[in-house]
Amino acid sequence: MSIATHLRILTAMAQNTSPQNEDTNMNCHVDSTVLSRRAPMDGASFRSIMRSMVAGVTVVTTEHEGSPHGMTATAFSSVSADPAMVLIVLNRSTRTHPLVMASGHFVINLLSESQIGLGQRFAGKLDNQFDGVPYRLTERGAPVLEGVAASLECETVREIDMGTHTIFVGQVVSGHGSDALPLIYHEGSYKAVSTLDILAE
Ligand SMILES: Cc1cc2nc3c(=O)[nH]c(=O)nc-3n(C[C@H](O)[C@H](O)[C@H](O)COP(=O)(O)O)c2cc1C
């Protein structure tokens, strides 16, 4: 099969055009293979360049069989406003990955600049992740952390495997924003945003 044909098939899969999913809008687990005529950049160079990128720090939370779970994640993006959709990218080696896959829902908690401790906490492998952490539960039982700059509650509508990770596309069903300044991550460090003065000419 030619690469072009293979790509057309993968695109159709990624667009979720199977009759079952057209009818039900249920989750679709797409197992995609990255195909390109050119070899990918080596991982070390890629990681080095990615350190220059700036990202908001989130804690992605979910709930499965009565237990809440969360992990620090910067791989988050808005996808569409109408319908409201976002995506997160989770390594399949994380504990969170199978839980999000099983639950079909997640909350993106954008940390505020005073919440570095939560960023560090949820990047670790604690068993008692939520001890002493104030939060409320959504209707479906996923934690919304108190004091976050913003939160988005999502229902998973697509799952796409890419390399070592899975892209979870979520339809946003509720959320909140605030004036709190967000925590950001840059060059391997947690940082705060600052407003630049516009110099008068
Ligand atoms: C600033 C920061 C951002 C991270 N972003 C992601 C991410 O977007 N996706 C991911 O899979 N892991 C990410 N990680 C790594 C996870 O937080 C880490 O593997 C965590 O231990 C996973 O927890 P779990 O095994 O309980 O799910 C990030 C870590 C840090 C410190």
XYZ file of N, CA, C and O and ligand atoms in Angstrom:
835
model
N 0.851 -1.201 0.000
C 0.000 0.000 0.000
C 0.887 1.252 0.000
O 1.881 1.308 0.706
N 0.523 2.258 -0.837
C 1.359 3.452 -0.889
C 1.192 4.274 0.393
O 0.192 4.144 1.109
N 2.175 5.131 0.653
C 2.087 5.990 1.839
C 0.859 6.887 1.748
O 0.142 7.100 2.729
N 0.585 7.403 0.522
C -0.570 8.306 0.365
C -1.866 7.586 0.720
O -2.724 8.133 1.417
N -1.992 6.331 0.263
C -3.210 5.570 0.577
C -3.316 5.330 2.072
O -4.369 5.498 2.684
N -2.166 4.946 2.675
C -2.155 4.689 4.117
C -2.563 5.952 4.882
O -3.360 5.915 5.806
N -2.039 7.095 4.435
C -2.367 8.361 5.098
C -3.856 8.683 4.980
O -4.474 9.150 5.925
N -4.436 8.401 3.775
C -5.864 8.669 3.585
C -6.689 7.826 4.559
O -7.640 8.297 5.160
N -6.261 6.564 4.751
C -6.994 5.687 5.672
C -6.881 6.208 7.100
O -7.854 6.305 7.836
N -5.640 6.600 7.491
C -5.446 7.109 8.844
C -6.243 8.382 9.076
O -6.815 8.592 10.138
N -6.291 9.259 8.043
C -7.045 10.499 8.179
C -8.516 10.200 8.394
O -9.171 10.783 9.260
N -9.044 9.234 7.610
C -10.451 8.860 7.780
C -10.693 8.330 9.179
O -11.691 8.649 9.820
N -9.721 7.517 9.672
C -9.868 6.997 11.043
C -9.841 8.130 12.045
O -10.646 8.190 12.970
N -8.908 9.070 11.848
C -8.780 10.177 12.803
C -10.014 11.068 12.777
O -10.374 11.681 13.765
N -10.680 11.110 11.578
C -11.904 11.910 11.496
C -13.107 11.135 12.006
O -14.225 11.631 11.988
N -12.851 9.896 12.423
C -13.879 9.124 13.105
C -15.084 8.883 12.202
O -16.223 9.162 12.578
N -14.836 8.423 10.988
C -15.923 8.294 10.033
C -16.566 6.906 10.039
O -17.351 6.590 9.164
N -16.230 6.088 11.042
C -16.873 4.783 11.070
C -18.349 4.969 11.396
O -18.709 5.859 12.157
N -19.234 4.119 10.796
C -20.671 4.291 10.991
C -21.060 4.304 12.459
O -21.886 5.107 12.875
N -20.409 3.436 13.266
C -20.774 3.365 14.674
C -20.590 4.717 15.352
O -21.453 5.196 16.070
N -19.451 5.362 15.061
C -19.185 6.610 15.755
C -19.964 7.778 15.174
O -20.266 8.716 15.881
N -20.286 7.734 13.862
C -21.141 8.783 13.303
C -22.480 8.792 14.022
O -23.049 9.820 14.331
N -22.982 7.582 14.305
C -24.307 7.475 14.904
C -24.324 7.858 16.366
O -25.241 8.506 16.842
N -23.280 7.469 17.096
C -23.358 7.573 18.548
C -22.485 8.672 19.128
O -22.635 9.025 20.283
N -21.546 9.203 18.345
C -20.579 10.160 18.865
C -19.862 9.612 20.086
O -19.532 10.338 21.017
N -19.648 8.295 20.109
C -18.945 7.675 21.232
C -17.441 7.838 21.052
O -16.964 8.201 19.991
N -16.704 7.490 22.108
C -15.254 7.548 22.022
C -14.756 6.684 20.880
O -15.306 5.633 20.604
N -13.710 7.120 20.227
C -13.109 6.337 19.172
C -11.642 6.180 19.508
O -10.951 7.163 19.712
N -11.158 4.957 19.604
C -9.751 4.759 19.905
C -9.016 4.542 18.608
O -9.152 3.510 17.968
N -8.289 5.561 18.158
C -7.604 5.505 16.876
C -6.149 5.149 17.115
O -5.454 5.817 17.867
N -5.695 4.081 16.512
C -4.305 3.661 16.669
C -3.540 4.119 15.429
O -3.520 3.445 14.414
N -2.944 5.301 15.502
C -2.316 5.879 14.324
C -0.819 5.611 14.298
O -0.175 5.520 15.321
N -0.288 5.508 13.112
C 1.151 5.360 12.916
C 1.646 6.649 12.287
O 1.033 7.153 11.364
N 2.716 7.194 12.824
C 3.242 8.414 12.242
C 3.995 8.064 10.979
O 4.899 7.243 10.989
N 3.587 8.646 9.879
C 4.216 8.353 8.597
C 4.720 9.632 7.976
O 4.006 10.607 7.869
N 5.965 9.625 7.579
C 6.520 10.768 6.879
C 7.635 10.255 6.001
O 8.272 9.243 6.311
N 7.873 10.962 4.910
C 8.978 10.550 4.046
C 10.314 10.884 4.705
O 11.347 10.331 4.339
N 10.300 11.826 5.655
C 11.560 12.233 6.292
C 11.640 11.663 7.703
O 10.620 11.557 8.396
N 12.844 11.340 8.140
C 13.025 10.793 9.489
C 12.729 11.877 10.516
O 13.020 13.054 10.280
N 12.120 11.493 11.653
C 11.864 12.497 12.681
C 13.168 12.990 13.306
O 14.160 12.265 13.345
N 13.147 14.230 13.780
C 14.282 14.783 14.536
C 14.578 13.865 15.723
O 13.656 13.261 16.279
N 15.815 13.769 16.139
C 16.122 12.923 17.292
C 15.514 13.522 18.564
O 15.331 14.739 18.672
N 15.166 12.621 19.482
C 14.432 13.019 20.683
C 15.145 14.056 21.530
O 14.519 14.969 22.070
N 16.484 13.940 21.635
C 17.233 14.879 22.486
C 17.142 16.298 21.923
O 16.929 17.271 22.675
N 17.298 16.440 20.609
C 17.208 17.769 19.993
C 15.805 18.336 20.168
O 15.625 19.521 20.481
N 14.810 17.469 19.954
C 13.421 17.919 20.094
C 13.158 18.417 21.511
O 12.618 19.507 21.719
N 13.572 17.619 22.515
C 13.330 18.018 23.909
C 14.033 19.331 24.218
O 13.505 20.195 24.923
N 15.239 19.500 23.690
C 16.006 20.721 23.940
C 15.264 21.943 23.381
O 15.166 22.982 24.035
N 14.728 21.817 22.179
C 13.989 22.934 21.569
C 12.700 23.198 22.344
O 12.327 24.355 22.586
N 12.037 22.112 22.766
C 10.763 22.281 23.475
C 10.928 23.040 24.785
O 9.967 23.640 25.288
N 12.152 23.052 25.353
C 12.382 23.804 26.594
C 12.130 25.299 26.385
O 11.816 26.026 27.331
N 12.272 25.778 25.150
C 12.045 27.201 24.875
C 10.557 27.548 24.815
O 10.196 28.727 24.860
N 9.736 26.554 24.633
C 8.294 26.812 24.533
C 7.719 27.119 25.913
O 8.193 26.592 26.916
N 6.703 27.943 25.945
C 6.051 28.307 27.218
C 4.700 27.611 27.290
O 3.980 27.541 26.292
N 4.371 27.110 28.473
C 3.066 26.441 28.616
C 2.469 26.748 29.969
O 3.186 26.901 30.968
N 1.147 26.817 30.023
C 0.451 26.893 31.299
C 0.546 25.549 31.995
O 0.582 24.508 31.338
N 0.612 25.570 33.320
C 0.719 24.318 34.077
C -0.674 23.904 34.556
O -1.349 24.668 35.249
N -1.076 22.705 34.158
C -2.386 22.201 34.586
C -2.206 20.951 35.433
O -1.161 20.294 35.387
N -3.231 20.642 36.205
C -3.349 19.306 36.795
C -4.599 18.688 36.172
O -5.697 19.237 36.307
N -4.382 17.600 35.437
C -5.505 16.883 34.821
C -6.018 15.888 35.853
O -5.261 15.054 36.354
N -7.288 16.001 36.179
C -7.863 15.092 37.178
C -8.961 14.250 36.540
O -9.580 14.644 35.551
N -9.183 13.090 37.141
C -10.292 12.249 36.722
C -10.715 11.417 37.917
O -10.152 11.547 39.016
N -11.704 10.593 37.691
C -12.190 9.708 38.760
C -12.527 8.380 38.137
O -13.082 8.322 37.049
N -12.131 7.303 38.814
C -12.521 5.983 38.310
C -12.822 5.071 39.487
O -12.019 4.976 40.418
N -13.982 4.450 39.461
C -14.428 3.534 40.514
C -14.286 4.165 41.893
O -13.763 3.559 42.829
N -14.688 5.420 41.986
C -14.749 6.098 43.282
C -13.460 6.752 43.725
O -13.440 7.435 44.754
N -12.370 6.566 42.989
C -11.089 7.150 43.409
C -10.685 8.305 42.503
O -10.607 8.125 41.283
N -10.400 9.481 43.102
C -9.900 10.589 42.287
C -8.411 10.399 41.989
O -7.691 9.764 42.758
N -7.966 10.942 40.866
C -6.543 10.885 40.528
C -6.203 12.128 39.720
O -7.070 12.714 39.081
N -4.933 12.556 39.785
C -4.530 13.729 39.022
C -3.073 13.673 38.644
O -2.281 12.951 39.255
N -2.708 14.400 37.605
C -1.293 14.518 37.221
C -1.025 15.872 36.585
O -1.882 16.470 35.923
N 0.170 16.372 36.814
C 0.611 17.634 36.219
C 0.801 17.450 34.719
O 1.402 16.468 34.281
N 0.280 18.387 33.943
C 0.395 18.277 32.478
C 0.454 19.669 31.851
O -0.318 20.558 32.218
N 1.379 19.822 30.933
C 1.446 21.077 30.172
C 0.973 20.879 28.727
O 0.788 21.848 28.008
N 0.825 19.611 28.319
C 0.399 19.341 26.944
C -1.120 19.457 26.867
O -1.857 18.474 26.983
N -1.548 20.671 26.711
C -2.973 21.004 26.682
C -3.172 22.066 25.614
O -2.340 22.940 25.436
N -4.270 21.980 24.884
C -4.563 23.021 23.892
C -6.058 23.160 23.675
O -6.799 22.170 23.746
N -6.467 24.373 23.386
C -7.812 24.597 22.880
C -7.876 24.030 21.465
O -6.905 24.117 20.711
N -9.001 23.443 21.096
C -9.167 22.882 19.748
C -10.221 23.654 18.967
O -10.009 24.026 17.819
N -11.353 23.910 19.584
C -12.481 24.509 18.870
C -13.361 25.232 19.884
O -13.465 24.799 21.038
N -13.978 26.353 19.449
C -14.861 27.087 20.366
C -16.313 26.660 20.217
O -17.083 26.707 21.174
N -16.693 26.229 19.009
C -18.092 25.891 18.788
C -18.184 24.670 17.873
O -18.119 24.825 16.652
N -18.217 23.452 18.415
C -18.397 23.139 19.819
C -17.105 23.335 20.615
O -16.011 23.243 20.048
N -17.268 23.579 21.906
C -16.108 23.808 22.772
C -15.347 22.498 22.956
O -15.880 21.534 23.505
N -14.099 22.487 22.481
C -13.283 21.270 22.584
C -11.832 21.621 22.898
O -11.323 22.659 22.458
N -11.205 20.740 23.644
C -9.794 20.895 24.001
C -9.108 19.554 23.800
O -9.771 18.547 23.554
N -7.774 19.567 23.920
C -7.069 18.281 23.921
C -5.999 18.268 25.000
O -5.467 19.317 25.384
N -5.740 17.078 25.503
C -4.606 16.847 26.393
C -3.810 15.687 25.802
O -4.353 14.898 25.029
N -2.535 15.609 26.164
C -1.679 14.549 25.629
C -1.020 13.839 26.811
O -0.255 14.445 27.561
N -1.355 12.570 26.985
C -0.859 11.820 28.145
C 0.035 10.668 27.711
O -0.306 9.910 26.784
N 1.152 10.544 28.414
C 2.047 9.411 28.194
C 1.334 8.131 28.640
O 0.739 8.094 29.715
N 1.436 7.097 27.805
C 0.739 5.856 28.164
C 1.352 5.190 29.388
O 0.731 4.306 29.975
N 2.548 5.630 29.813
C 3.174 5.031 30.998
C 2.665 5.653 32.298
O 3.001 5.167 33.373
N 1.889 6.718 32.222
C 1.406 7.346 33.460
C 0.256 6.526 34.049
O -0.438 5.793 33.337
N 0.059 6.711 35.367
C -1.079 6.047 36.024
C -2.385 6.672 35.566
O -3.430 6.027 35.554
N -2.307 7.962 35.201
C -3.519 8.687 34.814
C -4.103 8.168 33.500
O -5.331 8.151 33.328
N -3.214 7.756 32.590
C -3.663 7.372 31.240
C -4.790 6.332 31.242
O -5.864 6.572 30.670
N -4.607 5.181 31.904
C -5.695 4.189 31.864
C -6.945 4.659 32.596
O -8.052 4.223 32.267
N -6.743 5.545 33.561
C -7.908 6.031 34.320
C -8.762 6.963 33.458
O -9.992 6.883 33.469
N -8.091 7.863 32.714
C -8.840 8.758 31.806
C -9.508 7.931 30.716
O -10.658 8.166 30.330
N -8.784 6.911 30.251
C -9.353 6.057 29.206
C -10.597 5.327 29.719
O -11.615 5.245 29.031
N -10.522 4.843 30.946
C -11.655 4.077 31.490
C -12.820 4.978 31.882
O -13.983 4.610 31.697
N -12.515 6.157 32.410
C -13.597 7.013 32.928
C -14.308 7.774 31.815
O -15.495 8.077 31.903
N -13.544 8.141 30.759
C -14.145 8.906 29.665
C -14.396 10.356 30.004
O -15.105 11.055 29.284
N -13.820 10.810 31.088
C -13.973 12.237 31.416
C -12.758 12.719 32.208
O -12.052 11.921 32.837
N -12.516 14.031 32.168
C -11.384 14.607 32.895
C -11.631 16.096 33.116
O -12.470 16.708 32.437
N -10.902 16.645 34.094
C -10.945 18.089 34.356
C -9.543 18.642 34.158
O -8.559 18.043 34.618
N -9.443 19.760 33.446
C -8.170 20.467 33.297
C -8.182 21.611 34.304
O -9.022 22.512 34.224
N -7.284 21.532 35.285
C -7.161 22.571 36.314
C -5.931 23.418 35.988
O -4.792 22.926 36.102
N -6.117 24.656 35.558
C -4.982 25.541 35.280
C -4.522 26.156 36.603
O -5.258 26.931 37.234
N -3.317 25.794 37.044
C -2.830 26.256 38.347
C -2.599 27.759 38.337
O -2.238 28.341 37.303
N -2.796 28.384 39.501
C -2.459 29.802 39.638
C -1.011 29.916 40.108
O -0.411 28.931 40.554
N -0.444 31.107 40.010
C 1.000 31.254 40.256
C 1.412 30.907 41.683
O 2.589 30.670 41.946
N 0.441 30.845 42.603
C 0.767 30.488 43.996
C 0.710 28.972 44.215
O 0.871 28.510 45.348
N 0.484 28.206 43.153
C 0.258 26.765 43.346
C 1.392 25.887 42.802
O 1.151 24.769 42.336
N 2.626 26.383 42.911
C 3.782 25.577 42.472
C 3.793 24.226 43.188
O 4.073 23.183 42.593
N 3.438 24.261 44.476
C 3.441 23.030 45.283
C 2.548 21.949 44.679
O 2.895 20.763 44.699
N 1.414 22.375 44.130
C 0.507 21.390 43.524
C 1.097 20.848 42.224
O 0.958 19.663 41.909
N 1.781 21.732 41.476
C 2.437 21.281 40.247
C 3.457 20.200 40.568
O 3.539 19.173 39.870
N 4.243 20.422 41.624
C 5.260 19.434 42.007
C 4.608 18.165 42.564
O 5.015 17.055 42.239
N 3.597 18.367 43.377
C 2.931 17.226 44.023
C 2.354 16.255 42.994
O 2.557 15.046 43.061
N 1.643 16.809 42.001
C 0.950 15.945 41.043
C 1.865 15.485 39.900
O 1.424 14.752 39.017
N 3.133 15.912 39.914
C 4.113 15.350 38.973
C 4.786 14.127 39.588
O 5.532 13.418 38.916
N 4.530 13.897 40.882
C 5.142 12.764 41.576
C 4.245 11.535 41.537
O 3.284 11.475 40.771
N 4.599 10.573 42.344
C 3.873 9.292 42.314
C 3.278 8.981 43.684
O 3.380 7.854 44.181
N 2.672 9.981 44.316
C 2.098 9.777 45.642
C 0.881 8.854 45.582
O 0.137 8.857 44.594
N 0.684 8.105 46.667
C -0.551 7.311 46.777
C -1.675 8.152 47.365
O -2.844 7.929 47.092
N -1.272 9.112 48.211
C -2.271 9.955 48.891
C -2.296 11.342 48.250
O -2.170 12.350 48.933
N -2.441 11.375 46.944
C -2.318 12.621 46.183
C -3.137 13.779 46.737
O -2.720 14.927 46.691
N -4.354 13.485 47.199
C -5.279 14.572 47.530
C -5.308 14.902 49.023
O -6.064 15.771 49.432
N -4.464 14.230 49.841
C -4.439 14.536 51.273
C -4.062 16.007 51.473
O -3.009 16.454 51.004
N -4.924 16.749 52.152
C -4.623 18.148 52.453
C -4.812 19.084 51.266
O -4.504 20.272 51.368
N -5.289 18.568 50.141
C -5.512 19.409 48.960
C -7.008 19.734 48.873
O -7.819 18.818 48.714
N -7.374 21.020 49.003
C -8.796 21.343 48.931
C -9.343 21.247 47.504
O -8.725 21.734 46.562
N -10.472 20.584 47.368
C -11.087 20.436 46.046
C -12.573 20.157 46.209
O -13.045 19.804 47.288
N -13.303 20.333 45.116
C -14.705 19.896 45.066
C -14.828 18.896 43.916
O -13.941 18.843 43.050
N -15.910 18.134 43.939
C -16.091 17.134 42.886
C -17.121 17.604 41.864
O -18.121 18.233 42.221
N -16.868 17.290 40.610
C -17.889 17.534 39.587
C -18.997 16.499 39.769
O -18.856 15.547 40.546
N -20.057 16.673 38.994
C -21.171 15.716 39.030
C -20.678 14.290 38.797
O -21.168 13.341 39.388
N -19.666 14.136 37.928
C -19.150 12.800 37.605
C -18.012 12.370 38.516
O -17.413 11.310 38.317
N -17.686 13.218 39.516
C -16.734 12.789 40.537
C -15.288 13.155 40.300
O -14.404 12.694 41.022
N -15.008 13.993 39.301
C -13.612 14.399 39.074
C -13.304 15.649 39.906
O -14.135 16.553 40.000
N -12.114 15.718 40.504
C -11.791 16.855 41.365
C -11.512 18.155 40.595
O -10.791 18.160 39.598
N -12.109 19.241 41.098
C -11.745 20.597 40.659
C -10.989 21.207 41.828
O -11.545 21.365 42.919
N -9.704 21.510 41.632
C -8.868 21.996 42.730
C -9.255 23.424 43.087
O -9.517 24.257 42.206
N -9.279 23.689 44.381
C -9.611 25.054 44.835
C -8.483 26.014 44.509
O -7.307 25.656 44.585
N -8.854 27.250 44.150
C -7.858 28.303 43.943
C -7.181 28.273 42.589
O -6.230 29.034 42.357
N -7.653 27.399 41.679
C -7.007 27.375 40.355
C -7.439 28.588 39.532
O -8.486 29.197 39.780
N -6.600 28.953 38.557
C -6.894 30.119 37.722
C -8.092 29.855 36.817
O -8.860 30.777 36.503
N -8.241 28.608 36.399
C -9.371 28.240 35.541
C -9.526 26.725 35.565
O -8.581 26.003 35.911
N -10.712 26.267 35.221
C -10.905 24.817 35.091
C -11.871 24.532 33.949
O -12.737 25.362 33.636
N -11.682 23.366 33.324
C -12.570 22.921 32.249
C -12.919 21.461 32.498
O -12.014 20.621 32.636
N -14.189 21.168 32.572
C -14.641 19.786 32.743
C -14.966 19.232 31.356
O -15.706 19.857 30.595
N -14.409 18.065 31.034
C -14.499 17.559 29.664
C -14.971 16.107 29.626
O -14.642 15.314 30.507
N -15.682 15.794 28.559
C -16.052 14.409 28.241
C -15.208 13.999 27.027
O -15.202 14.712 26.014
N -14.527 12.869 27.119
C -13.666 12.438 26.011
C -14.506 12.051 24.788
O -15.471 11.286 24.914
N -14.125 12.612 23.629
C -14.827 12.256 22.385
C -13.910 11.578 21.363
O -14.399 10.983 20.410
N -12.603 11.676 21.537
C -11.659 10.994 20.651
C -10.407 10.621 21.437
O -9.979 11.361 22.314
N -9.819 9.488 21.080
C -8.526 9.081 21.645
C -7.644 8.696 20.463
O -8.035 7.857 19.655
N -6.495 9.328 20.357
C -5.619 9.084 19.208
C -4.218 8.764 19.718
O -3.567 9.614 20.333
N -3.749 7.549 19.475
C -2.393 7.170 19.880
C -1.384 7.801 18.937
O -1.527 7.706 17.711
N -0.371 8.438 19.514
C 0.706 9.040 18.724
C 2.020 8.793 19.448
O 2.226 9.323 20.552
N 2.904 7.990 18.851
C 4.182 7.710 19.509
C 3.950 7.106 20.875
O 3.176 6.163 21.037
N 4.598 7.698 21.901
C 4.484 7.170 23.266
C 3.242 7.683 23.987
O 2.989 7.317 25.131
N 2.497 8.577 23.348
C 1.402 9.285 24.022
C 0.039 9.024 23.365
O -0.039 8.517 22.254
N -0.999 9.412 24.074
C -2.350 9.413 23.503
C -2.909 10.831 23.605
O -2.787 11.480 24.650
N -3.487 11.289 22.496
C -4.189 12.573 22.490
C -5.639 12.283 22.877
O -6.314 11.485 22.218
N -6.091 12.918 23.944
C -7.497 12.814 24.334
C -8.175 14.125 23.952
O -7.804 15.188 24.462
N -9.140 14.055 23.058
C -9.907 15.250 22.701
C -11.151 15.249 23.582
O -11.876 14.251 23.653
N -11.365 16.363 24.263
C -12.491 16.443 25.186
C -13.483 17.513 24.784
O -13.096 18.610 24.356
N -14.756 17.174 24.881
C -15.800 18.178 24.697
C -16.001 18.850 26.048
O -16.183 18.177 27.066
N -15.942 20.175 26.070
C -16.041 20.911 27.340
C -17.510 21.026 27.725
O -18.329 21.509 26.937
N -17.819 20.577 28.937
C -19.222 20.616 29.375
C -19.472 21.662 30.464
O -20.605 22.072 30.676
N -18.418 22.070 31.159
C -18.559 23.152 32.135
C -17.173 23.691 32.451
O -16.166 23.093 32.048
N -17.117 24.790 33.182
C -15.806 25.348 33.533
C -15.936 26.683 34.222
O -17.042 27.203 34.389
N -14.798 27.205 34.656
C -14.783 28.537 35.258
C -13.439 29.197 34.991
O -12.428 28.520 34.833
N -13.461 30.527 34.921
C -12.217 31.288 34.815
C -12.118 32.231 36.010
O -13.026 32.284 36.837
N -11.000 32.936 36.119
C -10.840 33.888 37.230
C -9.780 34.917 36.840
O -9.170 34.813 35.772
N -9.560 35.878 37.732
C -8.516 36.882 37.490
C -7.151 36.401 37.980
O -6.147 37.099 37.813
N -7.114 35.236 38.624
C -5.840 34.758 39.185
C -4.818 34.562 38.070
O -5.149 34.046 36.990
N -3.571 34.950 38.317
C -2.534 34.786 37.298
C -2.101 33.319 37.239
O -1.955 32.659 38.266
N -1.869 32.800 36.028
C -1.534 31.378 35.884
C -0.059 31.089 36.169
O 0.809 31.943 35.979
N 0.190 29.855 36.586
C 1.559 29.341 36.702
C 1.976 28.877 35.309
O 1.189 28.255 34.595
N 3.213 29.188 34.923
C 3.674 28.738 33.611
C 4.972 27.930 33.745
O 5.623 27.955 34.803
N 5.331 27.226 32.686
C 6.517 26.378 32.691
C 7.364 26.730 31.482
O 6.869 26.816 30.352
N 8.661 26.970 31.735
C 9.554 27.424 30.669
C 10.982 27.059 31.035
O 11.385 27.260 32.186
N 11.739 26.524 30.107
C 13.138 26.141 30.355
C 13.265 25.242 31.586
O 14.197 25.384 32.384
N 12.301 24.348 31.775
C 12.372 23.392 32.880
C 12.078 23.975 34.243
O 12.361 23.338 35.266
N 11.507 25.206 34.302
C 11.209 25.842 35.592
C 9.788 26.378 35.623
O 9.242 26.779 34.589
N 9.250 26.409 36.827
C 7.958 27.058 37.034
C 8.204 28.563 37.069
O 9.141 29.034 37.717
N 7.348 29.332 36.403
C 7.514 30.788 36.351
C 6.158 31.469 36.450
O 5.106 30.819 36.327
N 6.214 32.799 36.634
C 4.987 33.597 36.673
C 4.971 34.519 35.466
O 6.034 34.885 34.943
N 3.801 34.912 35.033
C 3.732 35.845 33.903
C 3.921 37.270 34.427
O 3.607 37.574 35.578
N 4.460 38.130 33.600
C 4.532 39.539 33.968
C 4.134 40.367 32.754
O 4.351 39.963 31.610
N 3.547 41.514 33.033
C 3.094 42.380 31.951
C 4.237 43.294 31.537
O 4.915 43.874 32.395
N 4.461 43.389 30.238
C 5.521 44.274 29.753
C 5.007 45.711 29.686
O 3.876 45.941 29.245
N 5.810 46.641 30.137
C 5.440 48.045 29.978
C 5.587 48.415 28.510
O 6.579 48.069 27.872
N 4.612 49.108 27.982
C 4.727 49.583 26.602
C 5.405 50.926 26.659
O 4.908 51.877 27.258
N 6.604 50.998 26.055
C 7.371 52.247 26.135
C 6.757 53.314 25.224
O 6.436 53.042 24.072
N 6.588 54.504 25.800
C 6.081 55.618 24.976
C 7.163 56.039 24.011
O 8.339 56.048 24.340
N 6.770 56.316 22.777
C 7.787 56.718 21.778
C 8.192 58.164 21.971
O 7.416 58.973 22.410
C 5.712 20.736 34.289
C 5.363 19.306 33.926
C 4.533 19.067 32.855
C 4.174 17.761 32.492
N 3.346 17.569 31.434
C 2.990 16.310 31.085
C 2.101 16.112 30.002
O 1.578 17.047 29.386
N 1.787 14.815 29.668
C 2.327 13.744 30.332
O 2.024 12.602 29.988
N 3.159 13.923 31.390
C 3.484 15.172 31.792
N 4.304 15.372 32.866
C 4.789 14.210 33.628
C 3.737 13.697 34.655
O 3.267 14.749 35.486
C 4.376 12.626 35.528
O 4.781 11.535 34.713
C 3.460 12.110 36.623
O 4.234 11.385 37.551
C 2.343 11.236 36.134
O 1.595 10.865 37.245
P 0.713 9.538 37.293
O 1.621 8.383 36.979
O 0.139 9.487 38.685
O -0.349 9.680 36.261
C 4.676 16.668 33.240
C 5.513 16.916 34.339
C 5.847 18.217 34.680
C 6.740 18.467 35.877
